[in-house]
């Protein structure tokens, strides 16, 4: 590790990754945002899924001030975040084949909807199967993943494929295998992961693109406002009433 405090070096690494994503994934971000806008305009619903820490970026775009009210979390019990005990159970469930099928079969997801699947490695059975089965249902799939894993690791799904292989659009987070940006001679393992910073930024860039794309078509984007600003609750109430049949986090 070169000169500078660990904090400075982490910020440098995170900013560098964000610059790479901005420069190299701009076309894919635009395509993903327009796909979401197409879905909204056609009467479809929006869903986001992530397991473990990847779920943080999915949760960040659901019921969010400044975000699209139509984005719903597709939750899989036991794998959303680290709230399950023991936390290692969530990692184990990601490797179980058949779980994604059961979730999709009992979810409101249907043909004509769009599903964003976030998985850093894209190698576990759950995200691979989720993407594969969703597309079979007629759902458009956007994958947010690190493509490097497909070149440097092996799939844990029986098909031998990765999330990226079953998506209509792939957003590459550029995160290195292992998700740790810093090293020190005095610390025996790499540390300071940046995947949440980058993946969350990717997701918000896509959502911003979708909102602008809707406006360009003369459609008012169904955006939420903060409940902590005057008139926010009233604004959100109107949006919820207008789009209630496509919002599932209130039920």
Tab-separated table of C-alpha atoms in Angstrom:
chain	number	residue	atom	x	y	z
A	1	UNK	CA	0.000	0.000	0.000
A	2	UNK	CA	1.435	3.418	-0.993
A	3	UNK	CA	1.632	6.647	0.984
A	4	UNK	CA	-1.524	8.091	2.540
A	5	UNK	CA	-3.808	7.121	5.375
A	6	UNK	CA	-5.937	4.003	4.969
A	7	UNK	CA	-8.976	6.264	4.783
A	8	UNK	CA	-7.431	8.309	1.964
A	9	UNK	CA	-6.464	5.177	0.075
A	10	UNK	CA	-9.934	3.696	0.419
A	11	UNK	CA	-11.523	6.869	-0.912
A	12	UNK	CA	-9.038	6.838	-3.808
A	13	UNK	CA	-9.909	3.218	-4.594
A	14	UNK	CA	-13.659	3.815	-4.384
A	15	UNK	CA	-13.470	6.957	-6.517
A	16	UNK	CA	-11.342	5.122	-9.057
A	17	UNK	CA	-13.920	2.356	-9.325
A	18	UNK	CA	-16.741	4.865	-9.680
A	19	UNK	CA	-14.847	6.618	-12.473
A	20	UNK	CA	-14.316	3.310	-14.276
A	21	UNK	CA	-17.981	2.427	-13.985
A	22	UNK	CA	-18.999	5.866	-15.203
A	23	UNK	CA	-16.703	5.662	-18.228
A	24	UNK	CA	-17.091	2.003	-19.145
A	25	UNK	CA	-20.703	1.195	-18.189
A	26	UNK	CA	-22.431	4.339	-19.428
A	27	UNK	CA	-24.083	2.588	-22.373
A	28	UNK	CA	-25.318	-0.290	-20.208
A	29	UNK	CA	-26.611	2.120	-17.553
A	30	UNK	CA	-28.548	3.976	-20.232
A	31	UNK	CA	-29.983	0.738	-21.590
A	32	UNK	CA	-30.977	-0.437	-18.111
A	33	UNK	CA	-32.671	2.858	-17.274
A	34	UNK	CA	-34.585	2.818	-20.532
A	35	UNK	CA	-35.636	-0.793	-19.951
A	36	UNK	CA	-37.143	0.212	-16.600
A	37	UNK	CA	-38.860	3.179	-18.240
A	38	UNK	CA	-40.233	0.896	-20.966
A	39	UNK	CA	-41.599	-1.415	-18.275
A	40	UNK	CA	-43.297	1.392	-16.347
A	41	UNK	CA	-44.769	2.909	-19.505
A	42	UNK	CA	-46.188	-0.484	-20.539
A	43	UNK	CA	-47.874	-1.021	-17.168
A	44	UNK	CA	-45.272	-3.431	-15.789
A	45	UNK	CA	-43.869	-3.606	-12.283
A	46	UNK	CA	-40.287	-3.253	-11.069
A	47	UNK	CA	-38.475	-5.564	-8.657
A	48	UNK	CA	-34.972	-5.722	-7.185
A	49	UNK	CA	-33.254	-8.685	-5.543
A	50	UNK	CA	-29.949	-9.155	-3.802
A	51	UNK	CA	-28.626	-11.646	-1.267
A	52	UNK	CA	-26.360	-10.913	1.674
A	53	UNK	CA	-24.572	-7.595	1.371
A	54	UNK	CA	-25.732	-7.357	-2.238
A	55	UNK	CA	-29.218	-6.859	-0.825
A	56	UNK	CA	-28.144	-3.452	0.513
A	57	UNK	CA	-28.074	-1.955	-2.970
A	58	UNK	CA	-31.476	-3.502	-3.729
A	59	UNK	CA	-32.987	-2.109	-0.535
A	60	UNK	CA	-31.513	1.314	-1.309
A	61	UNK	CA	-33.885	1.808	-4.273
A	62	UNK	CA	-37.066	0.593	-2.554
A	63	UNK	CA	-39.443	3.058	-0.821
A	64	UNK	CA	-36.780	5.717	-1.159
A	65	UNK	CA	-37.202	9.488	-1.199
A	66	UNK	CA	-36.197	10.633	-4.667
A	67	UNK	CA	-36.679	7.133	-6.035
A	68	UNK	CA	-39.287	5.420	-8.165
A	69	UNK	CA	-42.237	4.312	-6.059
A	70	UNK	CA	-42.735	1.272	-8.308
A	71	UNK	CA	-39.490	-0.446	-7.310
A	72	UNK	CA	-40.312	-3.393	-5.052
A	73	UNK	CA	-37.966	-5.648	-3.085
A	74	UNK	CA	-38.123	-9.308	-4.061
A	75	UNK	CA	-37.214	-10.785	-0.701
A	76	UNK	CA	-35.998	-14.314	-0.059
A	77	UNK	CA	-36.382	-15.229	3.624
A	78	UNK	CA	-33.031	-15.752	5.279
A	79	UNK	CA	-30.859	-14.117	2.632
A	80	UNK	CA	-31.796	-10.418	2.834
A	81	UNK	CA	-28.895	-8.821	4.680
A	82	UNK	CA	-27.342	-10.318	7.798
A	83	UNK	CA	-30.404	-10.189	10.047
A	84	UNK	CA	-30.754	-13.982	10.052
A	85	UNK	CA	-29.012	-15.915	12.838
A	86	UNK	CA	-26.527	-17.388	12.300
A	87	UNK	CA	-25.465	-14.970	9.580
A	88	UNK	CA	-23.708	-17.848	7.794
A	89	UNK	CA	-27.108	-19.365	7.046
A	90	UNK	CA	-27.719	-16.679	4.454
A	91	UNK	CA	-24.546	-17.646	2.596
A	92	UNK	CA	-25.567	-21.298	2.693
A	93	UNK	CA	-29.043	-20.564	1.324
A	94	UNK	CA	-27.541	-18.751	-1.665
A	95	UNK	CA	-26.150	-22.105	-2.792
A	96	UNK	CA	-29.441	-24.008	-2.596
A	97	UNK	CA	-30.951	-24.874	-5.967
A	98	UNK	CA	-34.722	-24.746	-6.175
A	99	UNK	CA	-35.084	-21.862	-3.735
A	100	UNK	CA	-35.366	-19.210	-6.464
A	101	UNK	CA	-38.075	-21.216	-8.198
A	102	UNK	CA	-40.116	-21.404	-5.012
A	103	UNK	CA	-39.751	-17.666	-4.434
A	104	UNK	CA	-40.751	-16.706	-7.964
A	105	UNK	CA	-43.706	-19.111	-7.943
A	106	UNK	CA	-45.134	-17.407	-4.844
A	107	UNK	CA	-44.213	-13.808	-5.743
A	108	UNK	CA	-46.223	-11.223	-7.705
A	109	UNK	CA	-43.578	-11.186	-10.455
A	110	UNK	CA	-45.127	-11.863	-13.864
A	111	UNK	CA	-44.458	-11.527	-17.590
A	112	UNK	CA	-43.864	-7.935	-18.608
A	113	UNK	CA	-42.169	-6.989	-15.337
A	114	UNK	CA	-38.499	-6.086	-14.857
A	115	UNK	CA	-36.217	-7.603	-12.231
A	116	UNK	CA	-32.816	-6.250	-11.176
A	117	UNK	CA	-30.660	-9.008	-9.687
A	118	UNK	CA	-27.611	-7.901	-7.724
A	119	UNK	CA	-24.884	-10.421	-6.973
A	120	UNK	CA	-21.235	-9.488	-6.641
A	121	UNK	CA	-19.876	-12.883	-7.682
A	122	UNK	CA	-22.870	-14.011	-9.732
A	123	UNK	CA	-21.737	-17.593	-9.134
A	124	UNK	CA	-24.171	-18.935	-6.551
A	125	UNK	CA	-27.236	-20.986	-7.404
A	126	UNK	CA	-29.781	-18.468	-6.112
A	127	UNK	CA	-29.030	-15.478	-8.389
A	128	UNK	CA	-28.294	-17.707	-11.395
A	129	UNK	CA	-31.546	-19.612	-11.011
A	130	UNK	CA	-33.463	-16.426	-10.254
A	131	UNK	CA	-32.347	-14.874	-13.542
A	132	UNK	CA	-32.820	-18.023	-15.579
A	133	UNK	CA	-36.343	-18.689	-14.305
A	134	UNK	CA	-37.438	-15.052	-14.407
A	135	UNK	CA	-36.568	-14.789	-18.079
A	136	UNK	CA	-38.445	-18.009	-18.745
A	137	UNK	CA	-41.502	-16.293	-17.235
A	138	UNK	CA	-41.171	-13.375	-19.645
A	139	UNK	CA	-39.523	-11.019	-17.169
A	140	UNK	CA	-36.739	-8.690	-18.308
A	141	UNK	CA	-33.620	-9.152	-16.180
A	142	UNK	CA	-30.893	-6.635	-15.401
A	143	UNK	CA	-27.856	-8.149	-13.693
A	144	UNK	CA	-25.486	-6.116	-11.519
A	145	UNK	CA	-22.347	-8.144	-10.913
A	146	UNK	CA	-18.575	-8.264	-11.164
A	147	UNK	CA	-17.795	-9.942	-14.461
A	148	UNK	CA	-14.277	-10.726	-13.210
A	149	UNK	CA	-15.681	-13.563	-11.091
A	150	UNK	CA	-16.825	-15.440	-14.187
A	151	UNK	CA	-13.243	-15.437	-15.479
A	152	UNK	CA	-11.507	-16.251	-12.184
A	153	UNK	CA	-13.919	-18.556	-10.310
A	154	UNK	CA	-16.225	-21.475	-11.073
A	155	UNK	CA	-20.008	-21.434	-10.968
A	156	UNK	CA	-21.830	-23.020	-8.034
A	157	UNK	CA	-24.923	-23.700	-10.132
A	158	UNK	CA	-25.387	-27.082	-11.773
A	159	UNK	CA	-25.536	-25.414	-15.198
A	160	UNK	CA	-22.000	-24.118	-14.795
A	161	UNK	CA	-23.214	-20.632	-15.698
A	162	UNK	CA	-23.119	-17.256	-13.968
A	163	UNK	CA	-25.699	-14.527	-13.426
A	164	UNK	CA	-24.293	-12.582	-16.376
A	165	UNK	CA	-25.239	-15.437	-18.702
A	166	UNK	CA	-28.982	-15.037	-18.071
A	167	UNK	CA	-29.556	-11.286	-18.270
A	168	UNK	CA	-30.973	-8.932	-20.864
A	169	UNK	CA	-28.534	-6.267	-19.651
A	170	UNK	CA	-25.412	-6.670	-17.502
A	171	UNK	CA	-23.872	-3.898	-15.394
A	172	UNK	CA	-20.279	-4.692	-14.437
A	173	UNK	CA	-19.277	-3.252	-11.059
A	174	UNK	CA	-15.560	-3.794	-11.834
A	175	UNK	CA	-14.974	-5.089	-8.290
A	176	UNK	CA	-11.940	-7.364	-8.019
A	177	UNK	CA	-12.440	-10.949	-6.877
A	178	UNK	CA	-12.408	-10.940	-3.080
A	179	UNK	CA	-13.950	-7.474	-2.705
A	180	UNK	CA	-11.156	-5.859	-0.691
A	181	UNK	CA	-9.309	-2.782	-1.889
A	182	UNK	CA	-6.447	-2.386	0.580
A	183	UNK	CA	-3.494	-4.382	1.874
A	184	UNK	CA	-0.992	-3.748	4.654
A	185	UNK	CA	2.105	-5.712	5.614
A	186	UNK	CA	0.851	-5.739	9.205
A	187	UNK	CA	-2.559	-7.216	8.285
A	188	UNK	CA	-2.663	-10.801	6.975
A	189	UNK	CA	-5.671	-10.363	4.682
A	190	UNK	CA	-6.920	-7.757	2.192
A	191	UNK	CA	-9.494	-5.391	3.687
A	192	UNK	CA	-11.847	-2.450	2.974
A	193	UNK	CA	-14.560	-3.666	0.557
A	194	UNK	CA	-16.023	-1.159	-1.910
A	195	UNK	CA	-18.721	-3.195	-3.633
A	196	UNK	CA	-21.605	-1.579	-1.737
A	197	UNK	CA	-20.438	1.936	-2.620
A	198	UNK	CA	-20.093	1.104	-6.303
A	199	UNK	CA	-23.173	-1.079	-6.685
A	200	UNK	CA	-25.402	1.437	-4.908
A	201	UNK	CA	-24.113	4.194	-7.183
A	202	UNK	CA	-24.792	2.018	-10.222
A	203	UNK	CA	-28.343	1.399	-9.077
A	204	UNK	CA	-29.036	5.084	-8.432
A	205	UNK	CA	-27.596	5.991	-11.845
A	206	UNK	CA	-29.999	3.539	-13.464
A	207	UNK	CA	-32.955	4.890	-11.478
A	208	UNK	CA	-32.075	8.477	-12.417
A	209	UNK	CA	-31.880	7.448	-16.065
A	210	UNK	CA	-35.265	5.745	-15.847
A	211	UNK	CA	-36.921	8.788	-14.294
A	212	UNK	CA	-35.528	11.110	-16.971
A	213	UNK	CA	-36.507	8.670	-19.734
A	214	UNK	CA	-40.100	8.638	-18.502
A	215	UNK	CA	-40.193	12.423	-18.396
A	216	UNK	CA	-38.836	12.575	-21.959
A	217	UNK	CA	-41.877	10.532	-23.040
A	218	UNK	CA	-44.289	12.883	-21.338
A	219	UNK	CA	-44.899	10.511	-18.416
A	220	UNK	CA	-44.551	11.952	-14.920
A	221	UNK	CA	-42.100	9.638	-13.115
A	222	UNK	CA	-43.807	8.129	-10.031
A	223	UNK	CA	-41.230	9.501	-7.612
A	224	UNK	CA	-41.415	9.546	-3.836
A	225	UNK	CA	-40.596	12.585	-1.753
A	226	UNK	CA	-39.125	12.705	1.720
A	227	UNK	CA	-41.652	12.507	4.511
A	228	UNK	CA	-39.470	15.022	6.333
A	229	UNK	CA	-40.256	17.893	3.965
A	230	UNK	CA	-43.505	19.832	4.064
A	231	UNK	CA	-46.076	18.213	1.798
A	232	UNK	CA	-44.074	15.012	1.447
A	233	UNK	CA	-46.674	12.700	2.965
A	234	UNK	CA	-49.419	14.194	0.812
A	235	UNK	CA	-47.319	13.828	-2.321
A	236	UNK	CA	-46.500	10.206	-1.527
A	237	UNK	CA	-50.129	9.461	-0.745
A	238	UNK	CA	-51.122	10.591	-4.210
A	239	UNK	CA	-48.445	8.471	-5.856
A	240	UNK	CA	-49.404	5.443	-3.758
A	241	UNK	CA	-53.058	5.806	-4.721
A	242	UNK	CA	-52.301	6.225	-8.395
A	243	UNK	CA	-49.898	3.304	-8.624
A	244	UNK	CA	-51.138	1.150	-5.740
A	245	UNK	CA	-51.684	-1.890	-7.944
A	246	UNK	CA	-47.962	-1.955	-8.757
A	247	UNK	CA	-46.612	-1.327	-5.241
A	248	UNK	CA	-46.227	-4.379	-3.016
A	249	UNK	CA	-44.227	-3.158	-0.010
A	250	UNK	CA	-47.351	-1.674	1.559
A	251	UNK	CA	-49.238	-4.966	1.776
